[in-house]
Short mmCIF file of C-alpha atoms in Angstrom, two decimals:
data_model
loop_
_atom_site.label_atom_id
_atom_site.label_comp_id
_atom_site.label_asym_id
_atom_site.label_seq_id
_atom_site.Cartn_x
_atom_site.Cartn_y
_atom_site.Cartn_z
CA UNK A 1 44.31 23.37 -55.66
CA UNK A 2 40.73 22.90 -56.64
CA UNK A 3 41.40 19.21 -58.41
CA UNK A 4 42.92 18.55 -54.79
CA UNK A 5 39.82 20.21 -52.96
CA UNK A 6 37.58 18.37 -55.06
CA UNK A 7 39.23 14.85 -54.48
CA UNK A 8 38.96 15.65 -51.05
CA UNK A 9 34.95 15.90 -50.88
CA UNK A 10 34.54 13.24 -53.27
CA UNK A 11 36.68 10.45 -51.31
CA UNK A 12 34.15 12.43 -48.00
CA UNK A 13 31.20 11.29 -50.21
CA UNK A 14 31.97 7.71 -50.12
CA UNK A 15 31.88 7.16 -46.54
CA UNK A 16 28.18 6.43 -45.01
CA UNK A 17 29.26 8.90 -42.14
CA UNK A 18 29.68 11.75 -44.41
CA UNK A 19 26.94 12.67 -47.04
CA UNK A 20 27.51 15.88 -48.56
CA UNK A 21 23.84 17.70 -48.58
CA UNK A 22 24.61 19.91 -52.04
CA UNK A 23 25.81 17.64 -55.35
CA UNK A 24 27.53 20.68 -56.91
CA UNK A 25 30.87 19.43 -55.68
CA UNK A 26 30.77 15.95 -57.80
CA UNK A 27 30.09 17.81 -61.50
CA UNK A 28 33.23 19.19 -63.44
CA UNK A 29 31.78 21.86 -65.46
CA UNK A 30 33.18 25.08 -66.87
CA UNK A 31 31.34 26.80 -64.66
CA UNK A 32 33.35 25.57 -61.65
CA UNK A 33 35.89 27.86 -61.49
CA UNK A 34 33.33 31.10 -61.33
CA UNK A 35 31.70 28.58 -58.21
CA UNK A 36 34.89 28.81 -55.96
CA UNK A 37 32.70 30.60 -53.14
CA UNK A 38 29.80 27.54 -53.57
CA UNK A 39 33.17 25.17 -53.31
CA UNK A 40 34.56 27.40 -49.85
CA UNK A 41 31.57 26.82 -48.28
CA UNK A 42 30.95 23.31 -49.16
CA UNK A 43 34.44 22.76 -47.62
CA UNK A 44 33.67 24.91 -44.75
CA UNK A 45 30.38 23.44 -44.64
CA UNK A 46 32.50 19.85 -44.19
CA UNK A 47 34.86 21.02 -41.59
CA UNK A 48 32.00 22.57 -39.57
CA UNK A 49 30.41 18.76 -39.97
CA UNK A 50 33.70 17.06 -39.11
CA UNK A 51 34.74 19.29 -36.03
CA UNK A 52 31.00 18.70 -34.90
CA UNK A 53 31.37 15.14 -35.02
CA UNK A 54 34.95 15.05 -33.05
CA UNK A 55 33.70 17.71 -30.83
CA UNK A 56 30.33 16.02 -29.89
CA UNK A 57 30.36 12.90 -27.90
CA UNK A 58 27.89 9.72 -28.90
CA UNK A 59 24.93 8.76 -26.30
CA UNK A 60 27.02 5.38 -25.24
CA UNK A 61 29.83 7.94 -24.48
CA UNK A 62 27.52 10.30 -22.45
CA UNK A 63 26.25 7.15 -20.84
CA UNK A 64 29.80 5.51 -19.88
CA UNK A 65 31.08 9.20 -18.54
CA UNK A 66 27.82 9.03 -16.45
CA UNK A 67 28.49 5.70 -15.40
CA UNK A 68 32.32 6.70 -14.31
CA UNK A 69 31.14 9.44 -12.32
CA UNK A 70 28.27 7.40 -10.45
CA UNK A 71 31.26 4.63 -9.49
CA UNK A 72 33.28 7.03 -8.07
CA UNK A 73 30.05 8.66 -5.74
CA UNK A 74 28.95 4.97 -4.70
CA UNK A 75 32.66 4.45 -4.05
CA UNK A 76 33.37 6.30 -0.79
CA UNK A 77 29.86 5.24 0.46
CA UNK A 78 29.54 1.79 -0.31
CA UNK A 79 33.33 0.20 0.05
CA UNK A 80 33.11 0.62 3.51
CA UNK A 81 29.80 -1.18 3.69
CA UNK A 82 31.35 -4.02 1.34
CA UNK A 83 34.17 -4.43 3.61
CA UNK A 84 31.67 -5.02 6.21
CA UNK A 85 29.91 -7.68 4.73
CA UNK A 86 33.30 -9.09 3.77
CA UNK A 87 34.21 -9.41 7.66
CA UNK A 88 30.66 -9.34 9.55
CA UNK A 89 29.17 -11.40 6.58
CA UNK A 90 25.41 -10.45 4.76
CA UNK A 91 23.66 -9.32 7.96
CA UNK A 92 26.15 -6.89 8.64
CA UNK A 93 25.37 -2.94 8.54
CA UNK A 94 26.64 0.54 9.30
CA UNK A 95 25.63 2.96 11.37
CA UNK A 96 26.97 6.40 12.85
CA UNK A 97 28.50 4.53 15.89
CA UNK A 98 30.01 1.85 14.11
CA UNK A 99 29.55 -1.41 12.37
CA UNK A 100 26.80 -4.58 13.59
CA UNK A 101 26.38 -8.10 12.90
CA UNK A 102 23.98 -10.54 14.86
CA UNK A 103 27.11 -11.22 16.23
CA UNK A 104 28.42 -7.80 17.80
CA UNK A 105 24.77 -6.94 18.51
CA UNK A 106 25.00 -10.05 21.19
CA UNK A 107 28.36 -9.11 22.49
CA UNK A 108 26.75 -5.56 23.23
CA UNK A 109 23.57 -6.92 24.83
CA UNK A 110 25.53 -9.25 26.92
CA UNK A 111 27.95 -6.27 27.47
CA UNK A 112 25.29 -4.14 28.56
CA UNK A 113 23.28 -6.46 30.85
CA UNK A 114 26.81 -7.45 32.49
CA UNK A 115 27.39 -4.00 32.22
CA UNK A 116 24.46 -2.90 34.68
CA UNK A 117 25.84 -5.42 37.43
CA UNK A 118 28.77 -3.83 37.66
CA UNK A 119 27.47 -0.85 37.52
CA UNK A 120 25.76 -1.15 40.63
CA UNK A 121 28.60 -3.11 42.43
CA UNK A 122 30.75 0.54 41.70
CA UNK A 123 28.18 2.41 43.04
CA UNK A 124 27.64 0.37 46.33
CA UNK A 125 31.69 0.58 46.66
CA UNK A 126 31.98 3.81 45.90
CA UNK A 127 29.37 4.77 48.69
CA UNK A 128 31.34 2.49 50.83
CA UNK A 129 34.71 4.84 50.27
CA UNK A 130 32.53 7.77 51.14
CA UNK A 131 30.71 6.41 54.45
CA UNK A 132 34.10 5.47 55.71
CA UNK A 133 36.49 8.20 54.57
CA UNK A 134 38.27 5.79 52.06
CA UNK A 135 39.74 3.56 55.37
CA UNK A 136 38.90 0.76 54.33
CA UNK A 137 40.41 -0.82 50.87
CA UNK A 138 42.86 2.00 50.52
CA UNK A 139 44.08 0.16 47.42
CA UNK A 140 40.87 0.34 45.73
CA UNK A 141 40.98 -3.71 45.12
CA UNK A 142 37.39 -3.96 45.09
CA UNK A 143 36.39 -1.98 41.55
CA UNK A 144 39.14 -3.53 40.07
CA UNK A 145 37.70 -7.08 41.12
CA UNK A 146 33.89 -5.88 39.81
CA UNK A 147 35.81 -5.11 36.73
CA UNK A 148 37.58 -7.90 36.17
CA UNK A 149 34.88 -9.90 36.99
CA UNK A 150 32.95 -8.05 34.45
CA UNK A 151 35.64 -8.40 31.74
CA UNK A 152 35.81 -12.36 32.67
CA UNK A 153 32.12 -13.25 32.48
CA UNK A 154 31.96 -11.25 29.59
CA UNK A 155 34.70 -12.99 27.45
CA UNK A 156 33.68 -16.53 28.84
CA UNK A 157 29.75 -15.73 27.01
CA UNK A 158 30.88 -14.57 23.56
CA UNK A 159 33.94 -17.24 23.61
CA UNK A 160 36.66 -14.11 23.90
CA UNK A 161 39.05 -15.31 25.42
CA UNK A 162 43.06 -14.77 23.80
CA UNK A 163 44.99 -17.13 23.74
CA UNK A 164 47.75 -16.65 26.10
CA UNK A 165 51.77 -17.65 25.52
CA UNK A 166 54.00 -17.45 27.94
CA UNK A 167 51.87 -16.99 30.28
CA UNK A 168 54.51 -18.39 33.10
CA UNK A 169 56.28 -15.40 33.14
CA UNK A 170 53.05 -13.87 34.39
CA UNK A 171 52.65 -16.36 37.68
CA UNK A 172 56.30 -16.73 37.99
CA UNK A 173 56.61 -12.61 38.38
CA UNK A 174 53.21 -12.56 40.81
CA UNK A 175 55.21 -15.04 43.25
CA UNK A 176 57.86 -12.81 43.59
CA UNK A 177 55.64 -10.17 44.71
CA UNK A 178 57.11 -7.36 43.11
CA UNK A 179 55.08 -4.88 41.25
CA UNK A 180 55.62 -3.81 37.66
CA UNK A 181 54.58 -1.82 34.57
CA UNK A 182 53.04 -3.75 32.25
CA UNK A 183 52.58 -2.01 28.28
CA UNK A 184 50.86 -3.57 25.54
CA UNK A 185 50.17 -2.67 21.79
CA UNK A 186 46.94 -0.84 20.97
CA UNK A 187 44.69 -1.10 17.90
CA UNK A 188 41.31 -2.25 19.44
CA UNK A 189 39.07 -1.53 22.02
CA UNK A 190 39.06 -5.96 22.63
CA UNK A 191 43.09 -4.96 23.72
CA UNK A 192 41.69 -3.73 27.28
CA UNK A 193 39.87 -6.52 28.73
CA UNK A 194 42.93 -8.86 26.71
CA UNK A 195 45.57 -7.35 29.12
CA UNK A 196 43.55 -7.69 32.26
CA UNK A 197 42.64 -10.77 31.34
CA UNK A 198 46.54 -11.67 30.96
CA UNK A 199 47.82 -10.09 34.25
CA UNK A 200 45.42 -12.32 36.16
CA UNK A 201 43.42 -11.59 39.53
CA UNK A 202 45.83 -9.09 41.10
CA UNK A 203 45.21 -5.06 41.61
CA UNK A 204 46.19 -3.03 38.68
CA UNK A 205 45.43 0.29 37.63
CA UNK A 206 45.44 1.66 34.30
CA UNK A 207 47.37 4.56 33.50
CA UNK A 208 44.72 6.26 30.86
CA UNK A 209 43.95 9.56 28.58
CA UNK A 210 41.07 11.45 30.67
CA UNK A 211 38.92 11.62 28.13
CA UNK A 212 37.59 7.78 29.03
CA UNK A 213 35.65 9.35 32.19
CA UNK A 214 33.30 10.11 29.19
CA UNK A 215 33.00 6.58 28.39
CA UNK A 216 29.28 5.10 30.43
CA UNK A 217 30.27 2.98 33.35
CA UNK A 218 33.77 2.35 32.28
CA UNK A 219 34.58 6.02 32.95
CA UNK A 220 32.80 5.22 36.50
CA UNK A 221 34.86 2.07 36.94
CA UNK A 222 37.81 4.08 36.20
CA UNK A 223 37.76 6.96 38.58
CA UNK A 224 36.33 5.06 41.64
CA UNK A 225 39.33 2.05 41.21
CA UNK A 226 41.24 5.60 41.05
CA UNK A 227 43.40 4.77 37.85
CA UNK A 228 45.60 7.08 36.47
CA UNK A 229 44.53 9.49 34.25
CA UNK A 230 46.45 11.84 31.97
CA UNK A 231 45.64 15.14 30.97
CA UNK A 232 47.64 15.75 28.39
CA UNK A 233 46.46 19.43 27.70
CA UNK A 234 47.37 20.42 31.53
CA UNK A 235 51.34 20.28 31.81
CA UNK A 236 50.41 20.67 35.96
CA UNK A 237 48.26 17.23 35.55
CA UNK A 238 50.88 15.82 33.71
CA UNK A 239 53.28 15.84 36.79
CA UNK A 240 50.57 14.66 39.42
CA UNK A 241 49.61 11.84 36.97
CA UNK A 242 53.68 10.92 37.03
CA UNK A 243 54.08 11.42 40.78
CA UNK A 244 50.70 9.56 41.50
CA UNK A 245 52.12 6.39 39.24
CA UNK A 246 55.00 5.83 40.61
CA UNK A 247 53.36 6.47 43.92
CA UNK A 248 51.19 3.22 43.19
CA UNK A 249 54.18 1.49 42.32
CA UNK A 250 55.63 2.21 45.19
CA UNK A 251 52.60 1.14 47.57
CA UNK A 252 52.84 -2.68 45.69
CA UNK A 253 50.09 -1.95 42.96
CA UNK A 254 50.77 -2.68 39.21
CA UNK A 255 50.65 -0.58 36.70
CA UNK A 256 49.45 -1.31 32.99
CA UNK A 257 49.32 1.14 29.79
CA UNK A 258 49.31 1.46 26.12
CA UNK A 259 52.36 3.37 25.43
CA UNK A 260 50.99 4.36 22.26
CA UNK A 261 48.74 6.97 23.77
CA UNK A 262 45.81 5.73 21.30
CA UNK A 263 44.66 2.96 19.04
CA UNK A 264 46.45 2.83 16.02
CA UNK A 265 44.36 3.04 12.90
CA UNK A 266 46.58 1.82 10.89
CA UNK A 267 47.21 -1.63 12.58
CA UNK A 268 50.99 -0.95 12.91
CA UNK A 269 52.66 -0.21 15.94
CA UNK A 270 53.31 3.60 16.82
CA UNK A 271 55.80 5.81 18.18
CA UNK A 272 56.08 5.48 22.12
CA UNK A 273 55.50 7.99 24.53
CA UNK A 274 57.62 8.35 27.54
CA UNK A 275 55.53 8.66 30.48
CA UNK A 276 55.08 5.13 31.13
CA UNK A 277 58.61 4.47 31.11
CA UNK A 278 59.32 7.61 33.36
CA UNK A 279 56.84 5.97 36.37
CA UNK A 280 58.68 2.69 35.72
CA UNK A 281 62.26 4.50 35.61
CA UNK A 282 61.72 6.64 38.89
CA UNK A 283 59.59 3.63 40.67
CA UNK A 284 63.08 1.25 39.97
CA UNK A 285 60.10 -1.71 38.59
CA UNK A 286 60.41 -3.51 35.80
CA UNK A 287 58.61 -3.17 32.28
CA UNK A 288 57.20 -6.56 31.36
CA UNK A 289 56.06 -6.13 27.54
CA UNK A 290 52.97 -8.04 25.99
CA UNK A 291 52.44 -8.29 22.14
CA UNK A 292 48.59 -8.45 21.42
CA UNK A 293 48.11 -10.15 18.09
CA UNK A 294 44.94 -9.72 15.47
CA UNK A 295 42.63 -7.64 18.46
CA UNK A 296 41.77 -5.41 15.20
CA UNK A 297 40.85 -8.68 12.95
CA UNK A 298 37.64 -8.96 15.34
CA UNK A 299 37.27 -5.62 16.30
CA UNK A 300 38.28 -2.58 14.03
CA UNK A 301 38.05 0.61 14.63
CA UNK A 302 34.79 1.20 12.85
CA UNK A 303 32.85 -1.71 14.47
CA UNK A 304 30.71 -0.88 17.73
CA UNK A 305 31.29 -4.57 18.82
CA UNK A 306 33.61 -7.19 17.33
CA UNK A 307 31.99 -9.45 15.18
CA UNK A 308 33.23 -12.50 15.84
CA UNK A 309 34.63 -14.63 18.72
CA UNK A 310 38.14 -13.79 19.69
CA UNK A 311 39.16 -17.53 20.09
CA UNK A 312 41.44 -19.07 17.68
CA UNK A 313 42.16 -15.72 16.46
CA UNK A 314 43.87 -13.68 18.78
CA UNK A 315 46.35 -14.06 21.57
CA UNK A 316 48.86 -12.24 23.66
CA UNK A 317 52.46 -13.23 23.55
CA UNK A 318 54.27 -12.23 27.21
CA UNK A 319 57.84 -11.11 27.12
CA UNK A 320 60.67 -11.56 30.06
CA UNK A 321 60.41 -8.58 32.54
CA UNK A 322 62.85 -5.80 31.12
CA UNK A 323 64.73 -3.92 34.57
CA UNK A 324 64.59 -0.35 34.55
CA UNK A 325 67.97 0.33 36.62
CA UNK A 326 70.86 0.08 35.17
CA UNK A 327 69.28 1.83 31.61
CA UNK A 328 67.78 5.24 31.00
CA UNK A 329 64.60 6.05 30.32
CA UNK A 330 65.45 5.95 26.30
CA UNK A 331 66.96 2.61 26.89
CA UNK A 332 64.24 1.22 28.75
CA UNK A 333 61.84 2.12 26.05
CA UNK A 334 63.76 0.65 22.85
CA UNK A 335 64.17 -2.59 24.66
CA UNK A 336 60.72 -2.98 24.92
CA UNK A 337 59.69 -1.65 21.87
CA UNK A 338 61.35 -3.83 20.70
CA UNK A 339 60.44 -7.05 22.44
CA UNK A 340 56.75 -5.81 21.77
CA UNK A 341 57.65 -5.90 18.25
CA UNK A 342 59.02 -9.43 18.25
CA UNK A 343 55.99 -10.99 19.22
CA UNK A 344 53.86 -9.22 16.45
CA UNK A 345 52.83 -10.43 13.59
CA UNK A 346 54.30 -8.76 9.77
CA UNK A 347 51.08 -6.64 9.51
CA UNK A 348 51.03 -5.04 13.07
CA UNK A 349 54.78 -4.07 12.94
CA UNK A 350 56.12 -0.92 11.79
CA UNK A 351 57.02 0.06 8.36
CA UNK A 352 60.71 0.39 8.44
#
């Protein structure tokens, strides 16, 4: 045992790493034996050294574990900035309401300065309603005209425009002068202006969460053109909004919605809800389904303003009018979920 113990410390001596401090351990003399507690604590003394230097970590590992940490702070705040840059390109920056490029910040400006036009052709309409009791335009074409006008311009300015396919359908279904419920996809605030643009200079009303009163002069345009708007915390609002849809139906005025009830952050299309296909179902019109393609690829959700043109990226594929009689209100909503779905592109459609 103490030939072994020995061997031990003396092959520990050889290494530059381990330098025994005492040189009792390498001399073999009688006295050895009556130095077994010298020889306990020299091996204790070694095992103290050795766990020390497993236990402790070297400066270039302090440094890496500091660096490893840093990464993963600078991670959550800085990929979102790089996948700015990688869309908006080097002059692009956050802020709290979203992303900006030169870009978007021109689109808002000429937004804005459109914006203020049409602001003031709502409120001269909207006095017009009040001075004559709402007998004149009962339909409410006018805002819808401002608007469109102010979509239009807008689009023509920053080259916006979608391209359009199938649009045929589109004229071919105006000249039968029917009215019908047109639904869309929805992962971009660009998707609005893109389906008026597409249904072309006809009144339209948007069926619409209530929350977008909130939104400056949209919200005006919205309630003075007298869209629908759901409630959907009020079950009581929730059957006016129904009867007041199909009422507009009814009356000759299109409809147009996002079925999705919001803008999908994921890209993909959503689950449906039903109370677009309810109007259409009670009404008797048809559902004519749109697929808008790569809305989000200009404008995601975390950019103020896209930042880039819209042309040559997106478009909006137009699908055949699907009837509502004859189908129930399930039926009605498959068939155009999936027609929607045909006209997407892999990354916008549903995981299966």
């Amino acid at each position: 045992m103490k030939v072994s113990t020995l061997a031990l410390l003396c092959a520990l001596s050889k290494t530059a790493a381990f330098r025994p401090s005492s040189p009792s351990v390498y001399v073999k003399t009688p006295l050895a034996a009556a130095s077994r507690p010298s020889i306990k604590f020299a091996t204790s003394h070694w095992s103290l050294r050795l766990s020390s230097a497993v236990a402790v970590p070297s400066p270039s590992d302090d440094s890496e574990n500091s660096l490893a940490s840093g990464e993963v702070t600078l991670t959550k705040q800085q990929k979102r900035l790089k996948q700015i840059r990688k869309e908006g390109g080097i002059f692009a920056f956050n802020t709290k309401y979203g992303a900006l490029n030169p870009f978007s910040i021109y689109y808002g400006l000429t937004s804005i300065a459109l914006g203020l036009v049409w602001f003031v052709g709502l409120t001269a309409s909207q006095l017009l309603y009040k001075v004559t009791g709402d007998r004149l335009d009962k339909k409410r074409r006018i805002p819808v005209f401002l608007s469109h006008v102010w979509g239009t311009l807008l689009m023509l300015f920053t080259a916006c425009f979608p391209k359009i396919e199938n649009g045929e359908i589109i004229k071919d279904f105006h000249n039968s002068r029917r009215t019908a419920m047109f639904v869309a996809n929805h992962n971009s605030w660009m998707d609005i202006p893109f389906l008026g643009h597409t249904i072309g200079w006809k009144n339209y009303k948007f069926v619409a969460k209530k929350e977008l009163e909130k939104v400056p002069i949209l919200g005006k345009a919205i309630k003075v053109a007298n869209n629908v708007l759901v409630d959907r915390s009020d079950r009581r609002s929730q059957l006016l909004t129904l009867k007041q849809g199909i009422k507009w139906l009814e009356n000759g005025v299109n409809l147009c919605t996002f079925p999705e009830g919001t803008r999908s952050r994921s890209n993909r299309l959503m689950p449906f809800k039903n109370g677009a296909f309810k109007m259409a179902h009670k009404a008797g019109a048809p559902v004519i389904p749109m697929s808008i393609c790569s809305a989000a690829d200009i404008m995601p959700s975390y950019w103020m303003f896209p930042f880039r043109p819209a042309y040559g990226v997106c478009k909006v594929v137009v699908h055949e009018p699907i009837e509502s009689t004859g189908k129930t209100e399930e039926e009605l909503a498959q068939a155009v979920r999936e027609a929607i779905i045909s006209g997407l592109p892999d990354d916008q459609k549903p995981l299966p």
